[in-house]
CSV table of C-alpha atoms and ligand atoms in Angstrom, one decimal:
chain,number,residue,atom,x,y,z
A,1,MET,CA,93.8,-79.2,57.5
A,2,ARG,CA,91.7,-79.9,60.6
A,3,SER,CA,94.0,-82.7,61.7
A,4,PHE,CA,97.0,-80.4,61.2
A,5,LEU,CA,95.4,-77.8,63.6
A,6,LYS,CA,94.7,-80.6,66.0
A,7,TYR,CA,98.3,-81.7,66.0
A,8,LEU,CA,99.5,-78.1,66.3
A,9,SER,CA,97.3,-77.5,69.3
A,10,ILE,CA,98.4,-80.8,71.0
A,11,ILE,CA,102.1,-79.7,70.5
A,12,LEU,CA,101.4,-76.3,71.9
A,13,ILE,CA,99.5,-77.6,74.9
A,14,THR,CA,102.2,-80.2,75.6
A,15,SER,CA,105.0,-77.5,75.4
A,16,VAL,CA,103.1,-75.2,77.8
A,17,LEU,CA,102.5,-78.1,80.3
A,18,THR,CA,106.2,-79.1,80.1
A,19,ILE,CA,107.3,-75.5,80.9
A,20,VAL,CA,104.8,-75.3,83.8
A,21,ALA,CA,106.0,-78.6,85.1
A,22,LEU,CA,109.6,-77.5,84.9
A,23,ILE,CA,108.9,-74.3,86.7
A,24,GLN,CA,107.1,-76.3,89.5
A,25,ILE,CA,109.6,-79.1,90.0
A,26,ALA,CA,113.0,-77.6,89.1
A,27,PRO,CA,113.2,-74.0,89.9
A,28,PHE,CA,117.0,-74.4,90.2
A,29,ILE,CA,117.4,-74.7,86.5
A,30,ILE,CA,115.4,-71.6,85.7
A,31,VAL,CA,117.9,-69.0,84.5
A,32,VAL,CA,117.5,-65.8,86.5
A,33,PRO,CA,117.8,-62.5,84.8
A,34,LYS,CA,121.4,-61.6,84.7
A,35,LYS,CA,122.3,-58.8,87.1
A,36,ASP,CA,125.2,-56.4,86.6
A,37,THR,CA,128.3,-58.0,87.9
A,38,GLN,CA,132.0,-57.0,87.6
A,39,GLU,CA,135.2,-58.7,88.5
A,40,ILE,CA,138.0,-56.7,90.1
A,41,GLU,CA,141.6,-57.8,90.5
A,42,ILE,CA,142.6,-57.8,94.2
A,43,ASN,CA,145.7,-58.2,96.2
A,44,PHE,CA,145.1,-61.2,98.5
A,45,ASP,CA,147.8,-60.6,101.1
A,46,GLN,CA,147.6,-63.5,103.5
A,47,ASN,CA,149.0,-61.6,106.5
A,48,VAL,CA,146.4,-60.6,109.0
A,49,THR,CA,147.0,-57.5,111.1
A,50,LYS,CA,146.2,-58.5,114.7
A,51,LYS,CA,144.2,-56.0,116.6
A,52,GLU,CA,146.0,-54.4,119.5
A,53,LEU,CA,144.1,-55.3,122.6
A,54,LYS,CA,143.7,-53.4,125.9
A,55,ALA,CA,144.8,-55.3,128.9
A,56,VAL,CA,141.6,-56.5,130.7
A,57,ASP,CA,142.1,-55.9,134.5
A,58,ARG,CA,138.8,-57.4,135.7
A,59,LYS,CA,138.9,-60.8,134.1
A,60,ALA,CA,135.8,-62.7,133.0
A,61,LYS,CA,135.2,-66.0,134.6
A,62,ASN,CA,132.7,-67.3,131.9
A,63,ILE,CA,132.1,-66.8,128.2
A,64,ILE,CA,128.8,-67.2,126.2
A,65,LEU,CA,129.6,-67.0,122.5
A,66,LEU,CA,126.4,-66.8,120.3
A,67,ILE,CA,126.8,-67.3,116.6
A,68,GLY,CA,124.0,-66.6,114.2
A,69,ASP,CA,125.1,-68.5,111.2
A,70,GLY,CA,124.6,-66.5,108.0
A,71,MET,CA,123.3,-63.5,110.0
A,72,GLY,CA,124.5,-60.3,108.3
A,73,ILE,CA,123.7,-56.7,109.2
A,74,ASN,CA,120.7,-56.7,106.9
A,75,GLN,CA,119.3,-59.8,108.6
A,76,ILE,CA,119.5,-58.0,111.9
A,77,THR,CA,118.0,-54.8,110.5
A,78,ALA,CA,115.2,-56.6,108.7
A,79,TYR,CA,114.4,-58.7,111.8
A,80,ARG,CA,114.1,-55.6,113.9
A,81,ILE,CA,111.8,-53.9,111.4
A,82,ALA,CA,109.6,-57.0,110.9
A,83,LYS,CA,109.4,-57.6,114.7
A,84,GLY,CA,108.4,-54.1,115.8
A,85,GLY,CA,109.2,-51.5,113.2
A,86,PRO,CA,112.4,-49.5,112.5
A,87,ASN,CA,112.3,-47.9,116.0
A,88,TYR,CA,111.8,-51.2,117.9
A,89,THR,CA,114.6,-52.2,120.3
A,90,SER,CA,115.7,-55.8,119.5
A,91,ALA,CA,118.0,-57.8,121.8
A,92,PHE,CA,120.9,-57.0,119.5
A,93,ASP,CA,120.3,-53.2,120.1
A,94,LYS,CA,120.9,-53.5,123.8
A,95,PHE,CA,124.7,-54.2,123.8
A,96,PRO,CA,127.1,-51.4,124.7
A,97,HIS,CA,130.0,-52.6,122.6
A,98,THR,CA,129.7,-53.2,118.9
A,99,GLY,CA,132.1,-53.6,116.0
A,100,LEU,CA,132.5,-55.0,112.5
A,101,ILE,CA,134.3,-58.2,111.5
A,102,LYS,CA,136.1,-59.1,108.3
A,103,THR,CA,135.2,-62.6,107.4
A,104,HIS,CA,137.4,-63.8,104.6
A,105,ALA,CA,139.1,-67.2,104.7
A,106,ILE,CA,142.8,-67.6,104.1
A,107,ASN,CA,142.7,-67.9,100.3
A,108,THR,CA,139.1,-67.0,99.4
A,109,LEU,CA,137.1,-63.8,100.0
A,110,ILE,CA,133.9,-65.8,100.7
A,111,THR,CA,134.3,-67.9,103.8
A,112,ASP,CA,132.4,-71.0,104.8
A,113,SER,CA,131.4,-71.8,108.4
A,114,ALA,CA,134.3,-74.2,108.9
A,115,ALA,CA,137.1,-71.7,108.2
A,116,SER,CA,135.2,-69.0,110.0
A,117,ALA,CA,134.5,-71.0,113.2
A,118,THR,CA,138.1,-72.1,113.2
A,119,ALA,CA,139.1,-68.4,113.2
A,120,PHE,CA,136.9,-67.9,116.3
A,121,SER,CA,137.9,-71.1,118.1
A,122,SER,CA,141.7,-71.0,117.4
A,123,GLY,CA,142.7,-67.6,116.1
A,124,ILE,CA,144.0,-68.7,112.7
A,125,LYS,CA,142.9,-68.2,109.1
A,126,THR,CA,142.4,-71.5,107.3
A,127,VAL,CA,140.9,-73.0,104.1
A,128,ASN,CA,137.2,-73.4,103.6
A,129,GLY,CA,136.1,-76.8,104.8
A,130,TYR,CA,139.0,-77.2,107.2
A,131,LEU,CA,138.1,-77.7,110.9
A,132,GLY,CA,140.7,-76.9,113.6
A,133,VAL,CA,143.6,-77.3,111.2
A,134,ASN,CA,145.7,-74.7,109.5
A,135,LYS,CA,146.3,-74.4,105.7
A,136,ASP,CA,149.0,-77.1,105.9
A,137,LYS,CA,146.5,-79.4,107.7
A,138,GLN,CA,148.4,-79.2,111.0
A,139,VAL,CA,146.3,-79.3,114.2
A,140,VAL,CA,145.8,-76.0,116.0
A,141,LYS,CA,144.6,-76.0,119.6
A,142,ASN,CA,141.1,-74.7,120.2
A,143,ILE,CA,139.7,-72.7,123.1
A,144,THR,CA,137.7,-75.6,124.5
A,145,GLU,CA,140.9,-77.7,124.7
A,146,MET,CA,142.8,-74.9,126.3
A,147,LEU,CA,140.0,-74.3,128.8
A,148,HIS,CA,139.6,-77.9,129.7
A,149,GLU,CA,143.2,-77.9,131.0
A,150,LYS,CA,142.2,-75.0,133.3
A,151,GLY,CA,139.3,-76.8,134.8
A,152,TYR,CA,136.5,-75.3,132.6
A,153,VAL,CA,133.2,-76.9,131.7
A,154,THR,CA,132.5,-76.3,128.0
A,155,SER,CA,129.3,-76.6,126.0
A,156,LEU,CA,128.5,-76.7,122.3
A,157,ILE,CA,124.9,-76.1,121.2
A,158,ALA,CA,123.4,-76.1,117.7
A,159,THR,CA,120.1,-76.5,115.9
A,160,SER,CA,122.0,-78.2,113.1
A,161,GLU,CA,123.7,-81.5,113.4
A,162,ILE,CA,126.2,-81.2,116.3
A,163,THR,CA,128.8,-82.5,113.8
A,164,HIS,CA,128.1,-79.5,111.5
A,165,ALA,CA,130.9,-77.1,110.7
A,166,THR,CA,130.4,-74.4,113.3
A,167,PRO,CA,130.2,-76.6,116.5
A,168,ALA,CA,132.7,-79.0,115.1
A,169,ALA,CA,135.4,-76.3,114.7
A,170,PHE,CA,135.3,-75.8,118.4
A,171,VAL,CA,136.2,-79.4,119.3
A,172,VAL,CA,137.6,-81.4,116.4
A,173,HIS,CA,140.6,-81.3,114.0
A,174,ASN,CA,139.8,-82.5,110.5
A,175,GLU,CA,140.7,-81.5,106.9
A,176,SER,CA,137.1,-81.8,105.8
A,177,ARG,CA,133.8,-80.8,107.3
A,178,ASP,CA,132.3,-83.7,105.3
A,179,ASN,CA,134.1,-86.4,107.3
A,180,THR,CA,131.1,-86.7,109.6
A,181,ASP,CA,132.0,-90.3,110.8
A,182,GLN,CA,135.4,-89.0,112.0
A,183,ILE,CA,133.9,-85.7,113.4
A,184,ALA,CA,131.3,-87.6,115.5
A,185,GLU,CA,134.0,-89.9,116.8
A,186,GLN,CA,136.4,-87.0,117.7
A,187,LEU,CA,133.6,-85.2,119.4
A,188,PHE,CA,132.8,-88.3,121.5
A,189,ARG,CA,136.5,-88.7,122.4
A,190,SER,CA,137.0,-85.0,123.2
A,191,ASN,CA,136.8,-83.3,126.6
A,192,ASN,CA,133.8,-81.2,125.7
A,193,PHE,CA,131.4,-81.7,128.6
A,194,ILE,CA,128.0,-80.8,127.1
A,195,SER,CA,127.0,-81.3,123.4
A,196,LEU,CA,123.4,-80.5,122.4
A,197,GLY,CA,122.0,-80.5,118.9
A,198,GLY,CA,120.9,-82.8,116.1
A,199,GLY,CA,122.8,-85.3,114.0
A,200,ARG,CA,122.1,-88.6,115.9
A,201,ASP,CA,122.4,-90.5,112.6
A,202,PHE,CA,126.2,-89.7,112.5
A,203,PHE,CA,126.6,-91.6,115.8
A,204,ILE,CA,124.9,-94.8,114.5
A,205,PRO,CA,126.1,-97.2,111.8
A,206,GLU,CA,124.1,-97.6,108.6
A,207,ASP,CA,123.1,-101.2,109.2
A,208,LEU,CA,121.5,-100.0,112.5
A,209,GLY,CA,119.6,-97.3,110.8
A,210,GLY,CA,122.1,-94.4,111.0
A,211,GLN,CA,124.4,-92.9,108.5
A,212,ARG,CA,127.9,-94.0,109.6
A,213,GLU,CA,129.8,-95.9,106.9
A,214,ASP,CA,131.9,-97.7,109.5
A,215,ASP,CA,130.4,-100.0,112.1
A,216,LEU,CA,131.3,-98.0,115.2
A,217,ASP,CA,128.1,-97.6,117.3
A,218,ILE,CA,129.0,-94.4,119.1
A,219,LEU,CA,125.4,-94.0,120.4
A,220,ALA,CA,125.7,-97.3,122.2
A,221,LEU,CA,129.0,-96.1,123.7
A,222,ILE,CA,127.5,-92.8,124.8
A,223,LYS,CA,124.6,-94.7,126.5
A,224,GLU,CA,127.1,-97.0,128.2
A,225,GLU,CA,129.7,-94.5,129.4
A,226,GLU,CA,128.2,-91.0,129.4
A,227,ALA,CA,124.8,-89.3,129.9
A,228,TYR,CA,122.5,-89.5,126.8
A,229,LEU,CA,119.5,-87.2,126.1
A,230,GLY,CA,117.3,-88.3,123.2
A,231,SER,CA,114.4,-85.9,123.6
A,232,ARG,CA,113.2,-82.7,125.1
A,233,SER,CA,111.7,-84.5,128.0
A,234,ASP,CA,115.1,-86.1,128.7
A,235,LEU,CA,116.5,-82.6,128.8
A,236,ILE,CA,113.8,-81.4,131.2
A,237,ASN,CA,114.1,-84.3,133.6
A,238,PHE,CA,117.9,-84.6,133.6
A,239,GLN,CA,119.8,-85.3,136.8
A,240,LEU,CA,123.5,-84.4,136.7
A,241,ASP,CA,126.1,-87.0,137.3
A,242,PRO,CA,129.4,-84.9,137.3
A,243,SER,CA,131.4,-87.9,136.2
A,244,LYS,CA,129.5,-88.3,132.9
A,245,ARG,CA,129.6,-86.0,129.9
A,246,ILE,CA,126.3,-85.0,128.4
A,247,PHE,CA,125.3,-85.8,124.8
A,248,GLY,CA,121.9,-84.5,123.7
A,249,LEU,CA,121.2,-85.7,120.2
A,250,PHE,CA,117.6,-84.7,119.5
A,251,SER,CA,117.1,-85.4,115.8
A,252,LYS,CA,118.4,-87.6,113.1
A,253,GLU,CA,120.0,-84.7,111.2
A,254,GLY,CA,119.4,-80.9,111.7
A,255,PHE,CA,116.4,-79.9,113.9
A,256,ILE,CA,113.1,-80.1,112.1
A,257,ARG,CA,111.2,-78.3,114.9
A,258,GLU,CA,109.3,-81.3,116.3
A,259,GLU,CA,108.0,-81.4,119.9
A,260,SER,CA,110.6,-84.0,120.8
A,261,GLU,CA,113.3,-81.3,120.2
A,262,PRO,CA,114.1,-78.6,122.7
A,263,ASP,CA,114.5,-75.1,121.3
A,264,LEU,CA,117.8,-73.1,121.4
A,265,LEU,CA,116.7,-71.2,124.5
A,266,GLU,CA,115.9,-74.4,126.4
A,267,MET,CA,119.3,-75.8,125.5
A,268,LEU,CA,121.1,-72.6,126.6
A,269,ASP,CA,119.2,-72.6,129.9
A,270,PHE,CA,120.1,-76.3,130.4
A,271,SER,CA,123.8,-75.6,129.8
A,272,LEU,CA,123.8,-72.6,132.1
A,273,GLU,CA,122.2,-74.7,134.9
A,274,GLN,CA,124.5,-77.7,134.5
A,275,SER,CA,127.6,-75.5,134.1
A,276,ASN,CA,126.8,-73.7,137.4
A,277,LYS,CA,126.4,-77.0,139.1
A,278,MET,CA,129.8,-78.1,137.8
A,279,ILE,CA,131.3,-74.8,139.1
A,280,SER,CA,130.0,-75.6,142.6
A,281,ASN,CA,131.6,-79.0,141.9
A,282,ASN,CA,135.0,-77.4,141.7
A,283,CYS,CA,135.2,-76.3,138.0
A,284,THR,CA,136.8,-72.9,137.3
A,285,GLY,CA,134.1,-71.4,135.0
A,286,PHE,CA,132.2,-72.2,131.8
A,287,PHE,CA,132.4,-71.6,128.1
A,288,ILE,CA,129.2,-72.0,126.0
A,289,MET,CA,129.1,-71.7,122.2
A,290,ALA,CA,125.4,-71.7,121.0
A,291,GLU,CA,124.6,-71.4,117.3
A,292,GLY,CA,121.4,-70.4,115.6
A,293,SER,CA,122.4,-72.7,112.7
A,294,GLN,CA,119.5,-72.4,110.4
A,295,ILE,CA,119.5,-68.7,109.8
A,296,ASP,CA,122.0,-69.7,107.2
A,297,TRP,CA,119.9,-72.4,105.8
A,298,GLU,CA,116.9,-70.1,105.3
A,299,GLY,CA,119.2,-67.6,103.7
A,300,HIS,CA,120.4,-70.2,101.2
A,301,GLU,CA,116.7,-70.8,100.4
A,302,ASN,CA,116.1,-67.0,100.1
A,303,ASN,CA,113.2,-67.5,102.5
A,304,PHE,CA,112.7,-64.4,104.7
A,305,ASP,CA,109.8,-65.9,106.7
A,306,GLY,CA,112.2,-68.7,107.6
A,307,VAL,CA,115.0,-66.2,108.4
A,308,TYR,CA,112.6,-64.3,110.6
A,309,LYS,CA,111.6,-67.4,112.6
A,310,GLU,CA,115.2,-68.4,113.1
A,311,MET,CA,116.2,-64.9,114.1
A,312,ASP,CA,113.4,-64.7,116.5
A,313,GLU,CA,114.5,-67.9,118.2
A,314,PHE,CA,118.2,-66.7,118.2
A,315,SER,CA,117.2,-63.3,119.6
A,316,ARG,CA,115.6,-64.9,122.6
A,317,VAL,CA,118.9,-66.6,123.4
A,318,VAL,CA,120.7,-63.3,122.9
A,319,ASP,CA,118.3,-61.6,125.3
A,320,ARG,CA,118.7,-64.4,127.9
A,321,ALA,CA,122.5,-64.4,127.7
A,322,LEU,CA,122.6,-60.6,128.1
A,323,LYS,CA,120.3,-60.7,131.2
A,324,PHE,CA,122.4,-63.5,132.7
A,325,ALA,CA,125.6,-61.5,132.2
A,326,GLU,CA,123.9,-58.3,133.6
A,327,SER,CA,123.1,-60.2,136.9
A,328,ASN,CA,126.3,-62.2,137.0
A,329,GLN,CA,129.0,-59.5,136.3
A,330,ASP,CA,131.7,-62.2,135.6
A,331,THR,CA,130.4,-63.3,132.2
A,332,LEU,CA,131.4,-62.0,128.8
A,333,VAL,CA,128.8,-62.3,126.1
A,334,ILE,CA,129.8,-62.1,122.4
A,335,VAL,CA,127.1,-62.2,119.7
A,336,LEU,CA,128.2,-62.4,116.1
A,337,SER,CA,128.0,-64.2,112.8
A,338,ASP,CA,130.4,-66.1,110.6
A,339,HIS,CA,129.3,-64.6,107.3
A,340,GLU,CA,126.2,-63.2,105.6
A,341,THR,CA,124.1,-65.7,103.5
A,342,GLY,CA,121.9,-64.8,100.6
A,343,GLY,CA,122.7,-61.2,99.9
A,344,LEU,CA,119.6,-60.0,101.7
A,345,LEU,CA,118.5,-56.4,100.8
A,346,ILE,CA,116.1,-53.9,102.2
A,347,GLU,CA,115.2,-52.0,99.1
A,348,THR,CA,113.0,-49.1,97.9
A,349,ASP,CA,110.6,-50.0,95.2
A,350,THR,CA,110.4,-46.6,93.6
A,351,TRP,CA,112.7,-44.0,92.1
A,352,GLU,CA,110.4,-41.2,93.4
A,353,ARG,CA,112.3,-38.8,95.7
A,354,ASN,CA,109.3,-38.3,97.9
A,355,PRO,CA,107.3,-41.5,97.8
A,356,GLN,CA,104.0,-41.8,99.5
A,357,PRO,CA,104.2,-42.9,103.1
A,358,ARG,CA,103.9,-46.7,103.3
A,359,ASN,CA,104.1,-49.3,105.9
A,360,LYS,CA,105.8,-52.1,103.9
A,361,MET,CA,109.3,-53.4,103.9
A,362,LYS,CA,110.5,-54.7,100.5
A,363,ILE,CA,112.9,-57.6,101.0
A,364,SER,CA,114.9,-58.9,98.1
A,365,TRP,CA,117.9,-61.3,97.7
A,366,ASN,CA,120.9,-61.2,95.5
A,367,THR,CA,120.2,-64.2,93.4
A,368,ALA,CA,122.7,-63.4,90.6
A,369,VAL,CA,124.0,-66.9,90.6
A,370,GLY,CA,120.5,-68.4,91.0
A,371,LEU,CA,120.9,-69.7,94.6
A,372,GLY,CA,121.4,-67.9,97.9
A,373,THR,CA,125.2,-68.0,98.5
A,374,HIS,CA,127.4,-66.7,101.2
A,375,THR,CA,128.6,-63.1,100.7
A,376,GLY,CA,131.8,-61.3,101.6
A,377,THR,CA,130.4,-58.4,103.5
A,378,MET,CA,131.6,-57.5,107.0
A,379,ILE,CA,129.4,-58.8,109.8
A,380,PRO,CA,128.5,-57.1,113.1
A,381,VAL,CA,129.6,-58.2,116.6
A,382,PHE,CA,128.0,-57.2,119.9
A,383,ALA,CA,129.5,-57.7,123.3
A,384,PHE,CA,128.8,-57.2,127.0
A,385,GLY,CA,130.8,-58.0,130.2
A,386,PRO,CA,134.4,-58.1,131.3
A,387,GLY,CA,136.7,-57.9,128.2
A,388,ALA,CA,133.9,-56.5,126.0
A,389,GLU,CA,135.9,-53.3,125.8
A,390,ASN,CA,138.2,-54.9,123.2
A,391,ILE,CA,135.2,-55.3,120.8
A,392,GLY,CA,135.1,-52.2,118.6
A,393,GLY,CA,136.1,-50.8,115.3
A,394,VAL,CA,136.9,-53.1,112.4
A,395,MET,CA,138.4,-56.4,113.4
A,396,ASP,CA,139.4,-59.7,111.8
A,397,ASN,CA,137.4,-62.8,112.7
A,398,THR,CA,140.7,-64.2,114.2
A,399,ASP,CA,140.7,-61.3,116.7
A,400,ILE,CA,137.6,-62.8,118.4
A,401,PHE,CA,139.7,-65.7,119.7
A,402,PHE,CA,142.4,-63.4,121.1
A,403,ILE,CA,139.7,-61.1,122.7
A,404,MET,CA,138.2,-64.1,124.5
A,405,GLU,CA,141.7,-65.3,125.6
A,406,GLU,CA,142.5,-61.8,127.0
A,407,ALA,CA,139.1,-61.6,128.7
A,408,LEU,CA,139.7,-64.8,130.6
A,409,GLY,CA,143.5,-64.4,131.0
A,410,ILE,CA,143.8,-68.1,129.9
A,411,ASP,CA,147.6,-68.1,130.0
A,412,ASN,CA,147.6,-67.1,133.7
A,413,LEU,CA,145.0,-69.5,134.8
A,414,ALA,CA,146.2,-72.4,136.9
A,415,GLU,CA,146.0,-75.9,135.6
A,416,ARG,CA,143.1,-77.7,137.2
A,417,LYS,CA,141.4,-81.0,136.9
A,418,CYS,CA,137.6,-80.7,137.2
A,419,LEU,CA,136.1,-83.3,134.9
B,501,ZN,ZN1,125.8,-71.6,104.5
């Protein structure tokens, strides 16, 4: 009898330890309590109604497009409250023009960053995962290519790999965001003038320590033919040679916030400075796309502390861009997101009608499928500068491209060779 009890207790202890170990090491297999969900038949009409735009008389010369990946209206609201309370004025709150954007991809309600950034860069709906190609995989021209022909200096900035979906959709044409070898090569062969972000590994072959499956050493080519920045100090000490395009590849993959990496604001400031030098060097104007890439990643993790830090960095960039545009009245600033990530909620924690006053914000996430996914909610857009008057009401994500085109008057700009 005593040995039976002994075995029973060993079995019990082992089971408890196994369960504890599973909870520790594999939270992804823990089944979350099922939330109420419902499926509704919808009519997925693929024709987008294009917003009617007002003719912009005073054209913009430059555009700064700031994308907070995964930044929904609740991320912006929760950031404001966490930063300084519900009455705090965040950088987002200072814009005179706001609107809402529908984010769906061509055949799915929930978009990914590739389809969404292609809508912004090229004005078309496409399939999730596609970069700069339509649903039939045909190449569509993007705004950086159009502007290059008009003598523009263009910049792409991200805290993810520079080959990641959002920046890539502004420069490459590929049927899969996962074709990183091809994306890095297309970026290298493109006319984009400044590329700043992570993802150095995708420019180096595997046998030289990188992640390229072919043997093309693009990093060596960059160092030979163009200007290469490998660290924050390279960025700070940079001397422009207008004949060389600039590649800042500050980390192996996405930024991990090391001292050798610049932050988003330093990269924006760098681009503004070099772009202005290029304009004095006979370029027409500049286009800068800067992405707070990791707001999305923290949303996937359902990590609000992480979202807050990423939003704080992104909001400093928003603030700087707005101040730049206020003192240079020729720049259109558009701040938006591609989709919401994680189903972030700001909830009450009581059914009481008149709860006690409290100074806590209760954050929760929609974890109905067990992981933070993208959601299909509309996302907000903020704008300032010439052409910002077309931002307003409910828009489609493809409208953003046409609003930028109208603001600059791209069709009427003369062809010009600057780079
Ligand atoms: Zn995502």
